[in-house]
Coordinates of C-alpha atoms in Angstrom, one line a residue:
Chain A
M1 CA -174.8 -185.9 -70.1
P2 CA -173.3 -184.0 -67.4
S3 CA -171.2 -180.5 -68.8
T4 CA -167.7 -180.5 -67.9
L5 CA -166.4 -178.8 -65.9
E6 CA -162.9 -176.5 -67.0
L7 CA -161.3 -174.4 -63.9
L8 CA -160.9 -171.2 -65.9
E9 CA -158.6 -169.2 -62.5
E10 CA -158.4 -169.8 -59.6
H11 CA -156.9 -167.6 -57.1
R12 CA -156.3 -167.8 -52.7
L13 CA -159.0 -165.6 -51.1
Y14 CA -159.8 -164.6 -47.3
G15 CA -157.4 -168.8 -46.9
G16 CA -160.4 -170.2 -49.4
W17 CA -161.0 -170.3 -53.0
Q18 CA -162.1 -168.4 -55.9
Q19 CA -162.5 -170.2 -59.0
R20 CA -163.7 -169.6 -62.8
Y21 CA -165.0 -171.6 -64.7
R22 CA -166.0 -172.6 -68.7
H23 CA -169.0 -175.2 -68.8
L24 CA -171.4 -176.2 -72.0
S25 CA -174.7 -175.2 -71.4
S26 CA -177.5 -177.3 -72.1
S27 CA -180.1 -174.8 -71.3
L28 CA -179.3 -172.0 -72.5
N29 CA -177.3 -174.1 -76.3
C30 CA -174.2 -172.2 -75.3
S31 CA -170.7 -171.9 -73.7
M32 CA -171.3 -169.5 -70.0
T33 CA -168.8 -168.7 -67.4
F34 CA -169.4 -168.7 -63.9
S35 CA -167.5 -167.5 -60.3
I36 CA -167.3 -169.7 -57.6
F37 CA -165.9 -169.4 -53.8
L38 CA -164.9 -172.1 -52.1
P39 CA -164.2 -170.9 -48.4
G40 CA -161.9 -172.7 -45.9
P41 CA -162.3 -176.0 -44.5
K42 CA -164.2 -175.7 -41.2
D43 CA -166.1 -179.0 -39.7
G44 CA -165.8 -180.9 -42.5
T45 CA -170.0 -180.4 -43.0
P46 CA -170.4 -179.2 -46.1
P47 CA -171.3 -175.5 -46.4
P48 CA -174.1 -174.0 -48.1
V49 CA -174.8 -171.8 -51.1
V50 CA -175.4 -168.8 -51.5
W51 CA -176.3 -167.6 -54.7
C52 CA -175.5 -163.8 -56.1
L53 CA -177.3 -162.4 -58.9
A54 CA -175.5 -159.9 -60.8
G55 CA -177.4 -156.7 -62.4
L56 CA -177.3 -155.2 -66.5
T57 CA -173.6 -155.6 -68.2
C58 CA -172.4 -157.8 -65.5
T59 CA -170.7 -161.3 -66.3
D60 CA -169.6 -163.4 -63.2
E61 CA -166.7 -161.0 -62.4
N62 CA -168.1 -157.8 -61.2
F63 CA -170.0 -159.5 -57.9
S64 CA -165.8 -162.1 -57.5
V65 CA -163.8 -158.2 -57.9
K66 CA -166.2 -156.0 -56.7
S67 CA -168.5 -156.6 -54.0
G68 CA -165.9 -157.7 -51.2
A69 CA -168.6 -160.8 -49.6
Q70 CA -165.8 -163.6 -49.7
R71 CA -164.7 -161.5 -46.7
V72 CA -167.5 -162.4 -45.1
A73 CA -168.2 -166.2 -46.7
A74 CA -164.5 -166.9 -44.9
E75 CA -166.1 -166.4 -41.9
L76 CA -169.6 -167.8 -42.2
G77 CA -168.5 -170.6 -43.7
L78 CA -171.0 -170.5 -47.1
V79 CA -169.9 -170.8 -50.5
L80 CA -171.0 -168.0 -53.2
V81 CA -172.0 -168.7 -56.7
M82 CA -171.7 -165.8 -59.4
P83 CA -173.8 -166.3 -62.1
D84 CA -172.9 -164.7 -65.7
T85 CA -176.4 -162.6 -66.5
S86 CA -177.2 -163.9 -69.9
P87 CA -175.6 -166.3 -72.3
R88 CA -172.1 -165.4 -74.6
G89 CA -171.1 -165.7 -78.2
E90 CA -171.1 -165.3 -81.5
G91 CA -173.9 -166.5 -82.1
V92 CA -176.6 -165.5 -79.5
A93 CA -178.9 -162.8 -80.6
N94 CA -178.3 -159.6 -79.1
D95 CA -178.8 -155.5 -79.3
E96 CA -177.1 -152.7 -79.1
G97 CA -178.7 -151.6 -76.1
Y98 CA -177.5 -152.3 -72.7
D99 CA -180.9 -153.9 -70.6
L100 CA -181.2 -156.1 -73.8
G101 CA -179.6 -159.2 -75.0
Q102 CA -176.7 -159.9 -73.8
G103 CA -176.3 -159.3 -70.5
A104 CA -179.3 -158.5 -69.9
G105 CA -181.2 -161.8 -69.5
F106 CA -183.4 -160.5 -67.0
Y107 CA -184.0 -163.9 -65.4
L108 CA -186.4 -165.9 -67.5
N109 CA -186.8 -168.2 -70.0
A110 CA -188.1 -166.1 -73.2
T111 CA -190.7 -167.4 -75.7
E112 CA -189.9 -165.3 -78.4
A113 CA -187.9 -165.1 -81.3
P114 CA -185.1 -164.9 -81.9
W115 CA -184.0 -164.7 -78.5
S116 CA -186.4 -168.4 -77.0
A117 CA -183.0 -169.7 -78.9
N118 CA -180.9 -169.1 -76.1
F119 CA -182.2 -166.7 -73.5
K120 CA -183.9 -169.6 -71.3
M121 CA -181.8 -167.7 -67.7
Y122 CA -184.9 -169.2 -65.0
D123 CA -183.6 -172.9 -65.8
Y124 CA -180.2 -171.7 -66.3
I125 CA -180.2 -170.6 -63.2
N126 CA -183.3 -172.1 -61.5
S127 CA -182.2 -175.7 -62.6
E128 CA -178.8 -176.2 -64.1
L129 CA -176.0 -175.1 -62.4
P130 CA -177.7 -175.8 -59.3
A131 CA -177.6 -179.2 -60.7
L132 CA -173.6 -178.2 -61.7
V133 CA -172.3 -177.2 -58.4
A134 CA -174.4 -180.2 -56.6
G135 CA -173.0 -182.8 -59.3
N136 CA -169.3 -180.8 -58.3
F137 CA -168.5 -179.5 -55.3
S138 CA -169.5 -180.6 -51.7
V139 CA -171.8 -178.4 -50.8
S140 CA -175.2 -178.6 -48.3
D141 CA -178.5 -178.4 -50.1
R142 CA -179.6 -175.3 -47.8
Q143 CA -179.4 -171.7 -49.7
A144 CA -180.2 -167.9 -50.4
I145 CA -180.1 -166.1 -52.8
M146 CA -179.3 -162.3 -53.1
G147 CA -179.1 -160.2 -56.1
H148 CA -178.2 -156.7 -57.7
S149 CA -180.6 -154.6 -59.8
M150 CA -181.5 -157.1 -62.4
G151 CA -180.2 -160.2 -60.3
G152 CA -181.9 -158.2 -57.2
H153 CA -185.4 -159.3 -59.0
G154 CA -183.4 -162.4 -60.7
A155 CA -183.6 -163.1 -56.7
L156 CA -186.8 -162.4 -55.7
T157 CA -188.1 -164.1 -58.2
I158 CA -187.1 -167.5 -58.3
A159 CA -186.7 -167.1 -54.7
L160 CA -190.2 -166.6 -54.5
R161 CA -191.6 -168.9 -57.1
N162 CA -190.0 -171.9 -55.5
P163 CA -191.2 -172.2 -52.1
G164 CA -188.7 -173.7 -49.6
R165 CA -186.1 -173.5 -51.3
F166 CA -184.5 -170.9 -50.3
S167 CA -184.3 -170.4 -46.6
S168 CA -183.8 -166.3 -46.9
A169 CA -183.3 -163.9 -49.8
S170 CA -181.7 -160.6 -50.6
A171 CA -181.4 -158.0 -52.7
F172 CA -180.1 -154.2 -53.5
A173 CA -181.4 -152.1 -55.0
P174 CA -184.0 -154.3 -56.5
I175 CA -186.2 -154.7 -60.0
V176 CA -189.3 -155.2 -58.1
N177 CA -191.6 -153.9 -60.8
P178 CA -190.8 -155.1 -64.1
L179 CA -194.5 -155.5 -65.4
E180 CA -194.7 -151.6 -64.7
V181 CA -191.0 -149.5 -65.4
P182 CA -189.5 -148.7 -68.7
W183 CA -186.3 -151.5 -68.4
G184 CA -189.0 -154.3 -68.0
Q185 CA -191.9 -153.4 -70.1
K186 CA -188.4 -153.3 -72.9
A187 CA -187.1 -156.8 -71.6
F188 CA -190.3 -159.0 -71.1
R189 CA -192.2 -157.7 -74.3
A190 CA -189.0 -158.8 -76.6
Y191 CA -187.7 -161.7 -74.1
L192 CA -191.9 -162.9 -73.2
G193 CA -193.8 -160.6 -76.7
D194 CA -197.3 -158.5 -76.9
D195 CA -199.4 -160.7 -73.6
V196 CA -199.1 -159.0 -70.3
E197 CA -200.3 -162.5 -69.2
S198 CA -196.8 -164.2 -69.5
W199 CA -194.7 -161.3 -67.7
K200 CA -196.5 -161.3 -64.2
E201 CA -194.8 -164.8 -63.7
Y202 CA -191.5 -162.9 -63.6
D203 CA -192.3 -159.9 -61.5
S204 CA -191.4 -159.7 -57.5
C205 CA -195.0 -157.5 -57.2
W206 CA -197.3 -159.5 -58.5
L207 CA -195.8 -162.9 -57.1
M208 CA -195.8 -161.5 -53.3
R209 CA -199.1 -160.8 -53.5
N210 CA -200.4 -164.0 -55.6
S211 CA -197.9 -167.3 -54.2
A212 CA -198.4 -168.5 -50.6
N213 CA -194.5 -168.8 -50.4
Q214 CA -193.6 -166.9 -48.0
L215 CA -189.2 -165.8 -46.4
P216 CA -187.4 -164.1 -45.1
V217 CA -186.6 -160.6 -47.6
L218 CA -183.6 -158.2 -47.4
I219 CA -183.6 -155.5 -49.2
D220 CA -181.0 -152.6 -49.6
Q221 CA -181.5 -149.2 -51.3
G222 CA -180.5 -146.4 -52.0
D223 CA -181.7 -142.7 -51.8
S224 CA -179.3 -141.4 -54.3
D225 CA -179.5 -144.1 -56.3
Q226 CA -179.8 -143.1 -59.9
F227 CA -182.6 -145.6 -60.8
L228 CA -184.7 -145.7 -57.9
A229 CA -187.6 -143.2 -59.2
D230 CA -188.1 -144.8 -62.6
Q231 CA -187.5 -148.7 -62.2
L232 CA -186.9 -149.5 -58.9
R233 CA -189.6 -148.6 -55.9
P234 CA -189.1 -150.5 -53.2
E235 CA -192.1 -148.9 -52.1
R236 CA -194.3 -150.6 -54.1
L237 CA -193.2 -154.4 -53.4
E238 CA -193.2 -152.5 -49.2
E239 CA -196.8 -151.7 -50.1
I240 CA -197.7 -154.8 -51.0
A241 CA -195.8 -156.9 -48.0
R242 CA -197.7 -155.3 -45.5
E243 CA -201.1 -156.1 -47.5
V244 CA -200.2 -160.1 -47.3
D245 CA -197.7 -159.9 -44.5
F246 CA -195.0 -160.6 -45.6
P247 CA -191.9 -160.9 -43.4
L248 CA -190.0 -157.9 -45.5
T249 CA -187.2 -155.3 -44.2
V250 CA -186.6 -152.9 -46.6
R251 CA -183.3 -150.5 -45.5
V252 CA -182.9 -147.0 -47.1
Q253 CA -179.7 -146.2 -47.0
P254 CA -178.4 -142.1 -47.2
G255 CA -176.6 -140.5 -49.6
Y256 CA -175.9 -144.1 -51.5
D257 CA -176.1 -144.8 -55.2
H258 CA -175.7 -147.2 -57.4
S259 CA -173.0 -148.5 -57.6
Y260 CA -171.1 -152.3 -56.4
F261 CA -169.0 -149.6 -53.4
F262 CA -173.1 -149.7 -52.2
I263 CA -173.0 -153.2 -52.6
S264 CA -169.9 -153.7 -50.8
S265 CA -171.1 -151.3 -47.8
F266 CA -173.3 -153.3 -47.1
V267 CA -172.8 -157.9 -48.0
E268 CA -171.4 -158.2 -44.9
D269 CA -175.3 -157.9 -43.4
H270 CA -176.5 -159.4 -45.9
L271 CA -174.5 -162.4 -45.7
R272 CA -174.9 -163.1 -41.8
F273 CA -178.8 -162.0 -42.2
H274 CA -178.7 -164.6 -44.7
A275 CA -176.6 -167.9 -42.5
K276 CA -178.9 -166.5 -40.0
Y277 CA -181.5 -168.9 -41.5
L278 CA -178.7 -171.3 -43.1
L279 CA -176.5 -172.2 -40.6
V280 CA -179.6 -173.5 -37.8
Chain B
M1 CA -151.0 -121.7 -59.3
P2 CA -152.3 -124.0 -57.4
S3 CA -153.9 -127.2 -59.4
T4 CA -157.2 -127.5 -59.6
L5 CA -159.6 -130.3 -58.9
E6 CA -162.7 -131.1 -60.9
L7 CA -164.5 -133.9 -59.3
L8 CA -165.1 -137.1 -62.6
E9 CA -166.8 -139.2 -59.6
E10 CA -168.0 -139.8 -56.0
H11 CA -169.4 -142.6 -54.3
R12 CA -171.0 -142.9 -50.5
L13 CA -169.1 -145.9 -49.4
Y14 CA -168.9 -148.1 -45.6
G15 CA -170.2 -144.1 -44.2
G16 CA -167.0 -141.6 -45.8
W17 CA -166.7 -141.0 -49.5
Q18 CA -164.9 -142.6 -52.2
Q19 CA -164.6 -139.5 -54.7
R20 CA -162.1 -139.4 -58.1
Y21 CA -160.5 -136.4 -59.3
R22 CA -159.0 -134.9 -63.0
H23 CA -156.1 -132.3 -62.2
L24 CA -153.4 -130.6 -64.3
S25 CA -149.7 -132.5 -63.0
S26 CA -146.8 -129.1 -63.1
S27 CA -144.7 -132.4 -62.8
L28 CA -145.7 -135.2 -65.1
N29 CA -147.1 -131.9 -67.8
C30 CA -150.4 -133.7 -68.7
S31 CA -153.8 -133.8 -67.1
M32 CA -153.8 -136.8 -64.5
T33 CA -157.0 -138.4 -62.7
F34 CA -157.0 -140.2 -58.5
S35 CA -159.0 -141.0 -56.7
I36 CA -159.8 -140.6 -52.8
F37 CA -160.9 -142.0 -49.7
L38 CA -162.4 -140.3 -46.8
P39 CA -163.5 -142.1 -43.9
G40 CA -167.2 -140.9 -42.4
P41 CA -166.2 -137.8 -39.3
K42 CA -165.9 -139.7 -36.1
D43 CA -164.2 -136.3 -33.5
G44 CA -163.5 -133.9 -36.1
T45 CA -159.4 -134.2 -35.5
P46 CA -158.0 -134.0 -39.1
P47 CA -157.6 -138.1 -40.6
P48 CA -153.8 -139.3 -41.2
V49 CA -152.9 -140.1 -45.0
V50 CA -152.4 -144.0 -46.5
W51 CA -150.8 -144.1 -49.9
C52 CA -151.9 -146.3 -52.0
L53 CA -149.3 -146.8 -55.4
A54 CA -150.2 -150.1 -57.9
G55 CA -148.8 -152.1 -60.0
L56 CA -147.5 -151.8 -63.7
T57 CA -150.5 -151.6 -66.0
C58 CA -152.8 -150.2 -63.4
T59 CA -154.2 -146.7 -62.8
D60 CA -156.1 -145.2 -59.5
E61 CA -159.3 -147.5 -59.8
N62 CA -157.1 -151.0 -59.1
F63 CA -156.8 -150.5 -55.7
S64 CA -160.0 -148.0 -55.3
V65 CA -162.5 -150.8 -57.2
K66 CA -160.4 -154.3 -55.8
S67 CA -158.6 -153.9 -52.9
G68 CA -161.1 -153.6 -50.3
A69 CA -159.0 -151.4 -48.3
Q70 CA -162.2 -148.3 -47.8
R71 CA -163.5 -151.0 -45.1
V72 CA -160.7 -151.0 -42.7
A73 CA -160.1 -147.4 -43.4
A74 CA -163.6 -146.1 -42.2
E75 CA -163.1 -148.0 -39.5
L76 CA -159.9 -146.6 -38.5
G77 CA -160.3 -143.3 -39.4
L78 CA -158.0 -143.3 -42.4
V79 CA -157.5 -141.2 -45.4
L80 CA -156.8 -143.5 -48.2
V81 CA -154.6 -142.2 -51.6
M82 CA -154.7 -143.6 -54.4
P83 CA -153.0 -142.0 -57.6
D84 CA -152.8 -143.6 -61.5
T85 CA -149.5 -145.1 -61.9
S86 CA -147.5 -142.9 -64.7
P87 CA -148.0 -139.8 -66.7
R88 CA -151.0 -140.2 -68.9
G89 CA -152.7 -139.2 -72.6
E90 CA -152.2 -139.1 -76.5
G91 CA -148.8 -136.2 -76.0
V92 CA -146.9 -139.1 -74.0
A93 CA -144.4 -141.3 -74.9
N94 CA -144.9 -144.9 -74.8
D95 CA -144.1 -148.1 -75.4
E96 CA -146.1 -151.7 -76.8
G97 CA -144.6 -153.8 -73.2
Y98 CA -146.9 -153.5 -70.3
D99 CA -143.5 -153.4 -68.4
L100 CA -142.8 -149.6 -69.8
G101 CA -144.2 -146.1 -70.4
Q102 CA -147.7 -145.2 -70.1
G103 CA -149.3 -147.5 -67.2
A104 CA -145.3 -148.2 -66.2
G105 CA -143.8 -144.8 -64.5
F106 CA -142.1 -146.5 -61.2
Y107 CA -142.0 -143.8 -59.3
L108 CA -138.9 -142.4 -60.3
N109 CA -137.7 -139.1 -62.3
A110 CA -136.2 -140.7 -65.7
T111 CA -133.5 -138.6 -67.5
E112 CA -133.7 -140.1 -70.6
A113 CA -135.8 -138.3 -73.9
P114 CA -138.5 -138.8 -74.5
W115 CA -139.2 -140.4 -70.9
S116 CA -137.9 -136.5 -69.2
A117 CA -140.8 -134.7 -70.5
N118 CA -143.2 -136.9 -68.6
F119 CA -142.3 -139.2 -66.3
K120 CA -141.3 -137.8 -63.5
M121 CA -143.3 -139.3 -60.9
Y122 CA -141.4 -139.5 -58.3
D123 CA -142.0 -135.7 -57.9
Y124 CA -145.2 -136.4 -58.4
I125 CA -145.6 -139.1 -56.0
N126 CA -143.2 -136.8 -52.8
S127 CA -143.9 -134.0 -53.6
E128 CA -146.9 -132.4 -56.1
L129 CA -149.9 -134.9 -54.5
P130 CA -149.0 -134.5 -51.2
A131 CA -149.2 -130.6 -51.7
L132 CA -152.2 -130.8 -52.8
V133 CA -153.5 -133.3 -50.7
A134 CA -153.4 -131.8 -48.1
G135 CA -154.5 -128.1 -49.8
N136 CA -157.8 -129.1 -50.4
F137 CA -158.5 -132.0 -47.7
S138 CA -159.0 -131.5 -43.8
V139 CA -155.8 -134.1 -43.2
S140 CA -153.5 -134.5 -40.3
D141 CA -149.5 -134.8 -41.6
R142 CA -149.3 -137.7 -40.2
Q143 CA -148.8 -140.6 -43.4
A144 CA -148.0 -144.1 -43.6
I145 CA -147.2 -145.0 -47.5
M146 CA -148.2 -148.8 -49.6
G147 CA -148.1 -150.5 -52.6
H148 CA -148.2 -153.5 -54.7
S149 CA -145.7 -154.5 -56.9
M150 CA -144.2 -151.8 -58.7
G151 CA -145.9 -150.0 -56.3
G152 CA -144.7 -151.9 -53.2
H153 CA -141.2 -150.9 -55.4
G154 CA -142.6 -147.3 -55.2
A155 CA -143.6 -147.1 -51.4
L156 CA -140.6 -148.5 -50.4
T157 CA -138.9 -145.9 -52.2
I158 CA -140.5 -143.4 -51.3
A159 CA -140.3 -144.0 -47.5
L160 CA -137.0 -145.2 -47.7
R161 CA -135.0 -141.7 -49.6
N162 CA -137.3 -139.8 -47.1
P163 CA -136.8 -139.8 -43.0
G164 CA -139.6 -138.8 -40.7
R165 CA -141.8 -138.4 -44.0
F166 CA -144.2 -141.7 -43.3
S167 CA -143.8 -143.7 -39.6
S168 CA -144.6 -146.8 -41.4
A169 CA -144.7 -148.5 -45.0
S170 CA -146.0 -151.5 -46.4
A171 CA -146.4 -153.6 -50.0
F172 CA -147.5 -156.8 -51.3
A173 CA -145.2 -158.7 -53.0
P174 CA -142.8 -155.5 -54.0
I175 CA -140.4 -155.2 -56.3
V176 CA -137.2 -155.2 -54.1
N177 CA -134.2 -154.6 -56.5
P178 CA -135.4 -153.6 -59.3
L179 CA -131.6 -153.7 -60.2
E180 CA -131.4 -157.3 -60.2
V181 CA -134.7 -157.9 -62.7
P182 CA -135.8 -157.7 -65.4
W183 CA -138.8 -156.0 -64.9
G184 CA -136.7 -152.7 -63.5
Q185 CA -133.4 -153.5 -65.5
K186 CA -136.0 -152.4 -69.1
A187 CA -137.8 -149.5 -67.7
F188 CA -134.3 -148.3 -65.4
R189 CA -132.3 -148.6 -68.8
A190 CA -134.6 -146.9 -70.3
Y191 CA -135.5 -143.7 -68.3
L192 CA -132.5 -143.2 -66.2
G193 CA -130.0 -144.4 -68.9
D194 CA -126.8 -146.7 -69.2
D195 CA -125.3 -145.4 -66.4
V196 CA -126.1 -147.6 -63.1
E197 CA -125.1 -145.7 -60.6
S198 CA -128.3 -143.8 -61.2
W199 CA -130.2 -146.1 -60.7
K200 CA -129.7 -146.7 -56.8
E201 CA -131.2 -144.0 -55.5
Y202 CA -135.0 -146.5 -56.5
D203 CA -133.9 -149.5 -55.5
S204 CA -134.8 -150.9 -52.1
C205 CA -132.0 -152.7 -51.6
W206 CA -129.6 -150.9 -52.1
L207 CA -131.5 -148.2 -49.9
M208 CA -131.8 -150.1 -46.9
R209 CA -127.6 -150.5 -46.8
N210 CA -127.4 -147.0 -47.1
S211 CA -129.4 -145.0 -46.0
A212 CA -130.0 -144.7 -42.1
N213 CA -133.0 -144.2 -42.3
Q214 CA -135.3 -146.7 -41.0
L215 CA -139.3 -147.0 -40.0
P216 CA -141.4 -149.9 -39.8
V217 CA -141.4 -152.8 -42.7
L218 CA -144.3 -155.0 -43.4
I219 CA -144.1 -156.9 -46.4
D220 CA -146.6 -159.9 -47.8
Q221 CA -145.4 -161.8 -50.8
G222 CA -147.9 -165.2 -51.7
D223 CA -145.3 -167.9 -52.6
S224 CA -147.6 -168.6 -55.6
D225 CA -146.9 -165.5 -56.4
Q226 CA -145.6 -166.3 -60.6
F227 CA -143.2 -162.9 -60.4
L228 CA -142.2 -164.1 -57.1
A229 CA -138.6 -165.9 -58.4
D230 CA -138.0 -163.7 -61.7
Q231 CA -139.2 -160.4 -60.8
L232 CA -139.9 -159.2 -56.9
R233 CA -137.3 -161.6 -54.7
P234 CA -138.1 -160.5 -51.2
E235 CA -135.3 -162.7 -49.1
R236 CA -133.2 -160.1 -50.8
L237 CA -134.0 -157.5 -48.7
E238 CA -134.6 -159.5 -46.3
E239 CA -131.3 -160.8 -45.5
I240 CA -130.0 -157.1 -45.5
A241 CA -132.5 -156.3 -43.2
R242 CA -130.4 -158.6 -41.1
E243 CA -127.6 -157.7 -41.9
V244 CA -128.5 -153.6 -41.0
D245 CA -130.6 -154.0 -38.5
F246 CA -133.8 -153.0 -40.1
P247 CA -137.4 -153.5 -38.3
L248 CA -138.9 -155.0 -41.3
T249 CA -141.2 -158.0 -41.5
V250 CA -141.9 -159.6 -44.4
R251 CA -144.9 -163.3 -44.1
V252 CA -144.5 -165.7 -46.9
Q253 CA -148.2 -166.3 -47.3
P254 CA -148.9 -169.8 -48.7
G255 CA -150.7 -170.3 -51.4
Y256 CA -152.0 -167.1 -52.9
D257 CA -150.4 -165.0 -55.9
H258 CA -150.3 -161.5 -57.7
S259 CA -153.7 -160.4 -58.2
Y260 CA -155.5 -158.5 -56.2
F261 CA -157.2 -161.0 -54.5
F262 CA -153.7 -161.4 -53.2
I263 CA -154.2 -158.0 -51.7
S264 CA -157.5 -158.5 -50.6
S265 CA -156.8 -161.3 -47.7
F266 CA -154.2 -159.1 -47.0
V267 CA -155.0 -155.2 -46.6
E268 CA -157.0 -155.4 -43.3
D269 CA -153.8 -156.5 -41.7
H270 CA -152.0 -153.9 -43.2
L271 CA -154.2 -150.9 -42.8
R272 CA -153.8 -152.3 -38.2
F273 CA -150.6 -152.4 -39.1
H274 CA -149.4 -148.6 -40.1
A275 CA -152.9 -147.5 -37.5
K276 CA -150.9 -148.8 -35.1
Y277 CA -148.2 -146.4 -35.6
L278 CA -150.1 -143.8 -37.4
L279 CA -152.7 -143.2 -34.3
V280 CA -150.9 -143.0 -31.2

């Protein structure tokens, strides 16, 4: 049975509409909230979709309120979908750390208790939410995906695992090698268990080296990002891209940190990058 | 003794810097926080300042995080100063309502106890903070002022009371006639007492009719603003502007509400409006 969308909020924005919906998620077994930006009508052609995946501690609102992406999306005629970052609610497992449990779904399907009851963010973002959006809004089937930090990890892994699905992917300060950094190791051990083999399909470095899927990818990384050396390490993905001849561009932005101020400074570049492939 | 600025946060943003400072305010008798956007260096000329006054319940962060104004300020070479909306702290009087006390300073000098001990927002915004900014940052003496809702009231009243000080003023959904609307009457009675005569110098409608000061003023108002009919009533100011031949432009924006989504949709127009007079 298709999930029913409950409209929670609606605001006129840049000639389009910013909306927020609640729905019951069958993948996550809980009530979920997402935001969507619908640009004003152009020529009647259904607009393409850009998925915007947020980072640790975020909800659908961070990207909605802080990124400024809608201005450019309105100009280019792009729909933006801004999902939450994990299942939510009193009945959903949680952890005291900000980097595990609610707000920290890591865009994977958990296999270990207690997480496996709800934490199926890979299925939610990859299957359930796209079907819901396609069924309820006038959108084309052309899609791109982008994200920030943990959401950058989500955008890159989902794009790499689904050949032909996205015309391009991009990320701000993504976690590119969760297998080898503390955030990833803590979360993957909890969600996926001790067998590191099962972690690999959620690691952008491993996927880029081991899949034949190629698509244009843009990464921006601030060099004053407090998580750069310990958690992000984009040079590892760059090295693999060189080895396998993958169309990856990594830009280092001097002085920029991990905040949404960094995202808002470069989100226009990202949307224009995606538009180049979406609007052909 | 000049107040010392303590840097709380600093982020690179659109090639400039978004900073947040704490200082001890002598007008308000408490510690205060403000945010400032400094555009990247242009030609060595100190940039002009645009004051951005926020509305009820807001701090310095709402405009900083949600308006998207810094993108345009960076392009035009404008400094933005984003103050808090009232004195703050445990020792400062407060009220259970969102529209009185902390977060609701109404940009006036309170004369009634207990408010008069700290609530001197007119002096703070009009004198203390400008001196602090001029003394600590490289800025020109050219200034414009804008604000949202209660902050629109602040921007208009401060501009109207200070001939020659600002080259232009603008507002999003301002409270233009606090003498005649519930928000204004509640706050003015508490802060200023029962003598309505003393309220007039904080009422844009009264000031526009009774002062010779003229400057270009732009107002944007969404027609789906939930506060339009009861609290805002821009048509009253428009009528007076026609009577006294005041250079006021009021634009009604169809479908827009009272939120920062409305502000962000039109803030570029406001900054370009101010730049026309600031950068001559």
